């Protein structure tokens, strides 16, 4: 049943991402690369399902993209790319199944965008396609990483949340979803940690400061009395 849920959810997400990428994102005429929503879907599912599931989903998604019009490259080229990326991204799945912060997944997104572009261009050179050289590989790498990084906080945590709910994972209902929240990803990417601020505010409360001061004063007073008693005892001797 769990495998059936994975297949149904993965198929729906991959088809939806491919339609949006072909009908919307590819028509934006952005400079450089096209935002790769299909890659982000594979990454989000691989971070939940692991390297085996990530490789299988990546291969199926890439093959579908190879066959969908208006594809103008050899069939199997993007399937190989997404299969490798899905496998490597699945290796980054946390052992506890819970993400502590968004820093790790964001680094995975950047590495996957750059790696997918390089691998796609490398396979293209092997089959005689030098389109990447004409556009400029450096420009493609920069724009691919930038577009995917901007799109990731709004897509990857939602995909991971859906994947967990489809498996009836209790972590999906926990607070924050293990870091899989768009707002938390955005705040973490901005370097703001609310937990640390809360701890600092608790340390700065007047009541806590007063208790610490009174305890310190009591210790100093007891130390002073003991020292005085020892001095008096020495004088009596």
PDB file of C-alpha atoms in Angstrom:
ATOM      1  CA  UNK A   1       0.000   0.000   0.000  1.00  0.00           C
ATOM      2  CA  UNK A   2       2.849   2.355   0.827  1.00  0.00           C
ATOM      3  CA  UNK A   3       4.515   1.661  -2.518  1.00  0.00           C
ATOM      4  CA  UNK A   4       1.215   2.338  -4.282  1.00  0.00           C
ATOM      5  CA  UNK A   5       0.918   5.671  -2.490  1.00  0.00           C
ATOM      6  CA  UNK A   6       4.454   6.541  -3.564  1.00  0.00           C
ATOM      7  CA  UNK A   7       3.761   5.665  -7.188  1.00  0.00           C
ATOM      8  CA  UNK A   8       0.502   7.648  -7.334  1.00  0.00           C
ATOM      9  CA  UNK A   9       1.920  10.722  -5.607  1.00  0.00           C
ATOM     10  CA  UNK A  10       5.163  10.692  -7.593  1.00  0.00           C
ATOM     11  CA  UNK A  11       3.307  10.319 -10.892  1.00  0.00           C
ATOM     12  CA  UNK A  12       0.941  13.196 -10.120  1.00  0.00           C
ATOM     13  CA  UNK A  13       3.746  15.508  -8.991  1.00  0.00           C
ATOM     14  CA  UNK A  14       6.003  14.672 -11.940  1.00  0.00           C
ATOM     15  CA  UNK A  15       3.249  15.162 -14.528  1.00  0.00           C
ATOM     16  CA  UNK A  16       2.125  18.422 -12.914  1.00  0.00           C
ATOM     17  CA  UNK A  17       5.710  19.739 -12.737  1.00  0.00           C
ATOM     18  CA  UNK A  18       6.379  18.815 -16.357  1.00  0.00           C
ATOM     19  CA  UNK A  19       3.221  20.549 -17.585  1.00  0.00           C
ATOM     20  CA  UNK A  20       4.021  23.702 -15.600  1.00  0.00           C
ATOM     21  CA  UNK A  21       7.617  23.705 -16.797  1.00  0.00           C
ATOM     22  CA  UNK A  22       6.699  23.320 -20.479  1.00  0.00           C
ATOM     23  CA  UNK A  23       3.616  25.556 -20.554  1.00  0.00           C
ATOM     24  CA  UNK A  24       4.651  28.274 -18.100  1.00  0.00           C
ATOM     25  CA  UNK A  25       8.314  28.382 -17.093  1.00  0.00           C
ATOM     26  CA  UNK A  26       9.721  27.705 -20.559  1.00  0.00           C
ATOM     27  CA  UNK A  27       7.615  30.556 -21.995  1.00  0.00           C
ATOM     28  CA  UNK A  28       8.967  33.183 -19.599  1.00  0.00           C
ATOM     29  CA  UNK A  29      12.003  33.749 -21.838  1.00  0.00           C
ATOM     30  CA  UNK A  30      14.324  34.200 -18.870  1.00  0.00           C
ATOM     31  CA  UNK A  31      18.020  34.734 -19.624  1.00  0.00           C
ATOM     32  CA  UNK A  32      20.121  31.613 -19.438  1.00  0.00           C
ATOM     33  CA  UNK A  33      18.585  28.394 -18.150  1.00  0.00           C
ATOM     34  CA  UNK A  34      14.944  27.547 -17.531  1.00  0.00           C
ATOM     35  CA  UNK A  35      13.801  27.022 -13.902  1.00  0.00           C
ATOM     36  CA  UNK A  36      13.793  23.247 -13.468  1.00  0.00           C
ATOM     37  CA  UNK A  37      10.655  22.429 -11.483  1.00  0.00           C
ATOM     38  CA  UNK A  38      10.983  18.770 -12.444  1.00  0.00           C
ATOM     39  CA  UNK A  39      14.400  18.621 -10.805  1.00  0.00           C
ATOM     40  CA  UNK A  40      13.001  20.116  -7.585  1.00  0.00           C
ATOM     41  CA  UNK A  41      10.234  17.484  -7.503  1.00  0.00           C
ATOM     42  CA  UNK A  42      12.820  14.716  -7.816  1.00  0.00           C
ATOM     43  CA  UNK A  43      14.917  16.284  -5.054  1.00  0.00           C
ATOM     44  CA  UNK A  44      11.979  16.665  -2.669  1.00  0.00           C
ATOM     45  CA  UNK A  45      10.867  13.061  -3.138  1.00  0.00           C
ATOM     46  CA  UNK A  46      14.432  11.721  -2.936  1.00  0.00           C
ATOM     47  CA  UNK A  47      14.987  13.451   0.431  1.00  0.00           C
ATOM     48  CA  UNK A  48      12.009  11.468   1.794  1.00  0.00           C
ATOM     49  CA  UNK A  49      12.169   8.160  -0.096  1.00  0.00           C
ATOM     50  CA  UNK A  50      15.950   7.726  -0.123  1.00  0.00           C
ATOM     51  CA  UNK A  51      18.463   6.964  -2.866  1.00  0.00           C
ATOM     52  CA  UNK A  52      16.640   3.986  -4.405  1.00  0.00           C
ATOM     53  CA  UNK A  53      13.325   5.804  -4.700  1.00  0.00           C
ATOM     54  CA  UNK A  54      15.095   8.956  -5.834  1.00  0.00           C
ATOM     55  CA  UNK A  55      16.893   7.110  -8.637  1.00  0.00           C
ATOM     56  CA  UNK A  56      13.726   5.401  -9.879  1.00  0.00           C
ATOM     57  CA  UNK A  57      11.650   8.586  -9.756  1.00  0.00           C
ATOM     58  CA  UNK A  58      14.441  10.561 -11.415  1.00  0.00           C
ATOM     59  CA  UNK A  59      14.751   8.071 -14.256  1.00  0.00           C
ATOM     60  CA  UNK A  60      10.976   8.001 -14.882  1.00  0.00           C
ATOM     61  CA  UNK A  61      10.680  11.800 -14.692  1.00  0.00           C
ATOM     62  CA  UNK A  62      13.647  12.318 -17.000  1.00  0.00           C
ATOM     63  CA  UNK A  63      12.376   9.791 -19.537  1.00  0.00           C
ATOM     64  CA  UNK A  64       8.993  11.501 -19.566  1.00  0.00           C
ATOM     65  CA  UNK A  65      10.709  14.832 -20.192  1.00  0.00           C
ATOM     66  CA  UNK A  66      12.760  13.275 -22.997  1.00  0.00           C
ATOM     67  CA  UNK A  67       9.618  12.067 -24.777  1.00  0.00           C
ATOM     68  CA  UNK A  68       7.391  15.081 -24.125  1.00  0.00           C
ATOM     69  CA  UNK A  69       7.244  17.672 -26.922  1.00  0.00           C
ATOM     70  CA  UNK A  70       8.963  19.958 -27.765  1.00  0.00           C
ATOM     71  CA  UNK A  71      12.006  17.916 -26.675  1.00  0.00           C
ATOM     72  CA  UNK A  72      14.821  18.247 -29.216  1.00  0.00           C
ATOM     73  CA  UNK A  73      17.469  16.001 -27.656  1.00  0.00           C
ATOM     74  CA  UNK A  74      18.180  12.286 -27.657  1.00  0.00           C
ATOM     75  CA  UNK A  75      15.781  10.156 -25.636  1.00  0.00           C
ATOM     76  CA  UNK A  76      17.291   8.955 -22.386  1.00  0.00           C
ATOM     77  CA  UNK A  77      19.647  11.906 -21.954  1.00  0.00           C
ATOM     78  CA  UNK A  78      17.690  13.707 -19.250  1.00  0.00           C
ATOM     79  CA  UNK A  79      16.593  10.364 -17.774  1.00  0.00           C
ATOM     80  CA  UNK A  80      20.242   9.563 -17.060  1.00  0.00           C
ATOM     81  CA  UNK A  81      20.807  12.986 -15.531  1.00  0.00           C
ATOM     82  CA  UNK A  82      17.829  12.882 -13.172  1.00  0.00           C
ATOM     83  CA  UNK A  83      18.508   9.241 -12.257  1.00  0.00           C
ATOM     84  CA  UNK A  84      22.003  10.142 -11.054  1.00  0.00           C
ATOM     85  CA  UNK A  85      20.821  13.328  -9.313  1.00  0.00           C
ATOM     86  CA  UNK A  86      17.942  11.497  -7.598  1.00  0.00           C
ATOM     87  CA  UNK A  87      20.281   8.790  -6.340  1.00  0.00           C
ATOM     88  CA  UNK A  88      22.835  11.262  -4.968  1.00  0.00           C
ATOM     89  CA  UNK A  89      20.151  13.449  -3.385  1.00  0.00           C
ATOM     90  CA  UNK A  90      18.635  10.400  -1.703  1.00  0.00           C
ATOM     91  CA  UNK A  91      21.971   9.774   0.008  1.00  0.00           C
ATOM     92  CA  UNK A  92      21.486  13.126   1.784  1.00  0.00           C
ATOM     93  CA  UNK A  93      18.291  11.869   3.449  1.00  0.00           C
ATOM     94  CA  UNK A  94      18.683  12.299   7.233  1.00  0.00           C
ATOM     95  CA  UNK A  95      18.872   9.038   9.184  1.00  0.00           C
ATOM     96  CA  UNK A  96      16.266  10.239  11.678  1.00  0.00           C
ATOM     97  CA  UNK A  97      13.978  11.336   8.840  1.00  0.00           C
ATOM     98  CA  UNK A  98      13.818  14.854  10.314  1.00  0.00           C
ATOM     99  CA  UNK A  99      15.591  17.883   8.895  1.00  0.00           C
ATOM    100  CA  UNK A 100      17.139  20.125  11.528  1.00  0.00           C
ATOM    101  CA  UNK A 101      17.446  23.156   9.271  1.00  0.00           C
ATOM    102  CA  UNK A 102      16.989  24.263   5.694  1.00  0.00           C
ATOM    103  CA  UNK A 103      20.701  24.841   5.102  1.00  0.00           C
ATOM    104  CA  UNK A 104      21.421  21.260   4.068  1.00  0.00           C
ATOM    105  CA  UNK A 105      18.545  20.939   1.556  1.00  0.00           C
ATOM    106  CA  UNK A 106      19.345  24.338   0.054  1.00  0.00           C
ATOM    107  CA  UNK A 107      22.925  23.224  -0.520  1.00  0.00           C
ATOM    108  CA  UNK A 108      21.559  20.045  -2.105  1.00  0.00           C
ATOM    109  CA  UNK A 109      19.439  22.164  -4.460  1.00  0.00           C
ATOM    110  CA  UNK A 110      22.422  24.284  -5.557  1.00  0.00           C
ATOM    111  CA  UNK A 111      24.645  21.229  -6.021  1.00  0.00           C
ATOM    112  CA  UNK A 112      21.903  19.405  -7.942  1.00  0.00           C
ATOM    113  CA  UNK A 113      21.272  22.371 -10.260  1.00  0.00           C
ATOM    114  CA  UNK A 114      24.964  22.734 -11.079  1.00  0.00           C
ATOM    115  CA  UNK A 115      25.531  18.979 -11.321  1.00  0.00           C
ATOM    116  CA  UNK A 116      22.511  18.421 -13.570  1.00  0.00           C
ATOM    117  CA  UNK A 117      23.627  21.202 -15.927  1.00  0.00           C
ATOM    118  CA  UNK A 118      27.177  19.873 -16.117  1.00  0.00           C
ATOM    119  CA  UNK A 119      26.047  16.284 -16.594  1.00  0.00           C
ATOM    120  CA  UNK A 120      23.511  17.260 -19.260  1.00  0.00           C
ATOM    121  CA  UNK A 121      26.122  19.297 -21.118  1.00  0.00           C
ATOM    122  CA  UNK A 122      28.674  16.487 -20.803  1.00  0.00           C
ATOM    123  CA  UNK A 123      26.309  13.885 -22.210  1.00  0.00           C
ATOM    124  CA  UNK A 124      25.427  16.324 -24.986  1.00  0.00           C
ATOM    125  CA  UNK A 125      29.077  16.648 -25.973  1.00  0.00           C
ATOM    126  CA  UNK A 126      29.354  12.848 -26.162  1.00  0.00           C
ATOM    127  CA  UNK A 127      26.394  12.627 -28.552  1.00  0.00           C
ATOM    128  CA  UNK A 128      27.471  15.633 -30.632  1.00  0.00           C
ATOM    129  CA  UNK A 129      25.200  18.312 -29.137  1.00  0.00           C
ATOM    130  CA  UNK A 130      27.183  21.501 -28.449  1.00  0.00           C
ATOM    131  CA  UNK A 131      24.254  23.788 -27.616  1.00  0.00           C
ATOM    132  CA  UNK A 132      25.684  24.447 -24.151  1.00  0.00           C
ATOM    133  CA  UNK A 133      28.867  25.877 -25.684  1.00  0.00           C
ATOM    134  CA  UNK A 134      26.887  28.262 -27.868  1.00  0.00           C
ATOM    135  CA  UNK A 135      24.823  29.627 -24.982  1.00  0.00           C
ATOM    136  CA  UNK A 136      27.738  29.723 -22.546  1.00  0.00           C
ATOM    137  CA  UNK A 137      28.229  27.074 -19.868  1.00  0.00           C
ATOM    138  CA  UNK A 138      29.098  29.581 -17.158  1.00  0.00           C
ATOM    139  CA  UNK A 139      25.892  31.527 -17.728  1.00  0.00           C
ATOM    140  CA  UNK A 140      23.848  28.319 -17.689  1.00  0.00           C
ATOM    141  CA  UNK A 141      25.395  27.179 -14.398  1.00  0.00           C
ATOM    142  CA  UNK A 142      24.791  30.521 -12.677  1.00  0.00           C
ATOM    143  CA  UNK A 143      21.220  31.004 -13.853  1.00  0.00           C
ATOM    144  CA  UNK A 144      20.236  27.374 -13.216  1.00  0.00           C
ATOM    145  CA  UNK A 145      21.493  27.531  -9.627  1.00  0.00           C
ATOM    146  CA  UNK A 146      19.888  30.950  -9.058  1.00  0.00           C
ATOM    147  CA  UNK A 147      16.453  30.080 -10.461  1.00  0.00           C
ATOM    148  CA  UNK A 148      16.238  26.727  -8.667  1.00  0.00           C
ATOM    149  CA  UNK A 149      17.441  28.257  -5.401  1.00  0.00           C
ATOM    150  CA  UNK A 150      14.746  30.946  -5.557  1.00  0.00           C
ATOM    151  CA  UNK A 151      12.054  28.411  -6.412  1.00  0.00           C
ATOM    152  CA  UNK A 152      13.094  25.725  -3.900  1.00  0.00           C
ATOM    153  CA  UNK A 153      11.682  27.248  -0.646  1.00  0.00           C
ATOM    154  CA  UNK A 154       8.194  27.348  -2.183  1.00  0.00           C
ATOM    155  CA  UNK A 155       8.227  23.842  -3.677  1.00  0.00           C
ATOM    156  CA  UNK A 156      10.592  21.375  -1.986  1.00  0.00           C
ATOM    157  CA  UNK A 157       9.168  21.607   1.586  1.00  0.00           C
ATOM    158  CA  UNK A 158       5.622  21.194   0.236  1.00  0.00           C
ATOM    159  CA  UNK A 159       6.644  18.158  -1.802  1.00  0.00           C
ATOM    160  CA  UNK A 160       8.366  16.604   1.205  1.00  0.00           C
ATOM    161  CA  UNK A 161       5.298  17.239   3.355  1.00  0.00           C
ATOM    162  CA  UNK A 162       3.017  15.556   0.822  1.00  0.00           C
ATOM    163  CA  UNK A 163       5.380  12.589   0.599  1.00  0.00           C
ATOM    164  CA  UNK A 164       5.338  12.123   4.361  1.00  0.00           C
ATOM    165  CA  UNK A 165       1.566  12.403   4.606  1.00  0.00           C
ATOM    166  CA  UNK A 166       1.114   9.835   1.848  1.00  0.00           C
ATOM    167  CA  UNK A 167       3.044   7.357   4.000  1.00  0.00           C
ATOM    168  CA  UNK A 168       1.148   8.303   7.181  1.00  0.00           C
ATOM    169  CA  UNK A 169       4.413   9.402   8.741  1.00  0.00           C
ATOM    170  CA  UNK A 170       3.800  10.811  12.270  1.00  0.00           C
ATOM    171  CA  UNK A 171       6.571  13.356  11.659  1.00  0.00           C
ATOM    172  CA  UNK A 172       4.357  15.016   9.072  1.00  0.00           C
ATOM    173  CA  UNK A 173       1.976  16.079  11.851  1.00  0.00           C
ATOM    174  CA  UNK A 174       4.676  17.269  14.247  1.00  0.00           C
ATOM    175  CA  UNK A 175       5.315  20.945  14.789  1.00  0.00           C
ATOM    176  CA  UNK A 176       7.225  22.439  11.929  1.00  0.00           C
ATOM    177  CA  UNK A 177       7.227  19.189  10.001  1.00  0.00           C
ATOM    178  CA  UNK A 178      10.899  18.678  10.749  1.00  0.00           C
ATOM    179  CA  UNK A 179      11.895  21.902   9.055  1.00  0.00           C
ATOM    180  CA  UNK A 180       9.689  21.282   5.999  1.00  0.00           C
ATOM    181  CA  UNK A 181       7.908  24.622   6.048  1.00  0.00           C
ATOM    182  CA  UNK A 182       8.329  27.317   3.389  1.00  0.00           C
ATOM    183  CA  UNK A 183       8.410  30.099   5.982  1.00  0.00           C
ATOM    184  CA  UNK A 184      11.028  28.269   8.030  1.00  0.00           C
ATOM    185  CA  UNK A 185      13.151  27.615   4.926  1.00  0.00           C
ATOM    186  CA  UNK A 186      13.023  31.304   4.009  1.00  0.00           C
ATOM    187  CA  UNK A 187      13.822  32.486   7.556  1.00  0.00           C
ATOM    188  CA  UNK A 188      16.655  29.957   7.881  1.00  0.00           C
ATOM    189  CA  UNK A 189      18.092  31.002   4.531  1.00  0.00           C
ATOM    190  CA  UNK A 190      18.058  34.606   5.800  1.00  0.00           C
ATOM    191  CA  UNK A 191      20.130  33.627   8.841  1.00  0.00           C
ATOM    192  CA  UNK A 192      17.403  34.294  11.420  1.00  0.00           C
ATOM    193  CA  UNK A 193      17.045  31.735  14.201  1.00  0.00           C
ATOM    194  CA  UNK A 194      14.006  32.343  16.401  1.00  0.00           C
ATOM    195  CA  UNK A 195      15.012  29.696  18.919  1.00  0.00           C
ATOM    196  CA  UNK A 196      18.293  31.430  19.641  1.00  0.00           C
ATOM    197  CA  UNK A 197      16.553  34.778  20.037  1.00  0.00           C
ATOM    198  CA  UNK A 198      14.102  33.167  22.464  1.00  0.00           C
ATOM    199  CA  UNK A 199      16.907  31.729  24.557  1.00  0.00           C
ATOM    200  CA  UNK A 200      18.667  35.091  24.664  1.00  0.00           C
ATOM    201  CA  UNK A 201      15.436  36.839  25.683  1.00  0.00           C
ATOM    202  CA  UNK A 202      14.933  34.363  28.541  1.00  0.00           C
ATOM    203  CA  UNK A 203      18.441  35.040  29.768  1.00  0.00           C
ATOM    204  CA  UNK A 204      17.732  38.793  29.755  1.00  0.00           C
ATOM    205  CA  UNK A 205      14.552  38.600  31.901  1.00  0.00           C
ATOM    206  CA  UNK A 206      14.749  40.798  35.028  1.00  0.00           C
ATOM    207  CA  UNK A 207      13.501  38.026  37.328  1.00  0.00           C
ATOM    208  CA  UNK A 208      16.150  35.604  36.126  1.00  0.00           C
ATOM    209  CA  UNK A 209      18.846  38.246  36.431  1.00  0.00           C
ATOM    210  CA  UNK A 210      17.685  39.041  39.975  1.00  0.00           C
ATOM    211  CA  UNK A 211      17.730  35.352  40.966  1.00  0.00           C
ATOM    212  CA  UNK A 212      21.215  34.952  39.544  1.00  0.00           C
ATOM    213  CA  UNK A 213      22.381  38.084  41.357  1.00  0.00           C
ATOM    214  CA  UNK A 214      20.871  36.977  44.682  1.00  0.00           C
ATOM    215  CA  UNK A 215      22.414  33.526  44.374  1.00  0.00           C
ATOM    216  CA  UNK A 216      25.773  35.025  43.573  1.00  0.00           C
ATOM    217  CA  UNK A 217      25.432  37.457  46.466  1.00  0.00           C
ATOM    218  CA  UNK A 218      24.536  34.643  48.858  1.00  0.00           C
ATOM    219  CA  UNK A 219      27.550  32.632  47.800  1.00  0.00           C
ATOM    220  CA  UNK A 220      29.831  35.630  48.253  1.00  0.00           C
ATOM    221  CA  UNK A 221      28.323  36.332  51.679  1.00  0.00           C
ATOM    222  CA  UNK A 222      28.775  32.730  52.855  1.00  0.00           C
ATOM    223  CA  UNK A 223      32.311  32.716  51.521  1.00  0.00           C
ATOM    224  CA  UNK A 224      33.072  35.932  53.358  1.00  0.00           C
ATOM    225  CA  UNK A 225      31.679  34.604  56.651  1.00  0.00           C
ATOM    226  CA  UNK A 226      33.667  31.388  56.422  1.00  0.00           C
ATOM    227  CA  UNK A 227      36.816  33.330  55.669  1.00  0.00           C
ATOM    228  CA  UNK A 228      36.176  35.649  58.615  1.00  0.00           C
ATOM    229  CA  UNK A 229      35.660  32.705  60.924  1.00  0.00           C
ATOM    230  CA  UNK A 230      38.892  31.118  59.808  1.00  0.00           C
ATOM    231  CA  UNK A 231      40.778  34.390  60.370  1.00  0.00           C
ATOM    232  CA  UNK A 232      39.304  34.797  63.858  1.00  0.00           C
ATOM    233  CA  UNK A 233      40.201  31.253  64.710  1.00  0.00           C
ATOM    234  CA  UNK A 234      43.773  31.865  63.657  1.00  0.00           C
ATOM    235  CA  UNK A 235      43.934  35.005  65.801  1.00  0.00           C
ATOM    236  CA  UNK A 236      42.615  33.112  68.832  1.00  0.00           C
ATOM    237  CA  UNK A 237      45.402  30.571  68.372  1.00  0.00           C
TER     238      UNK A 237
END
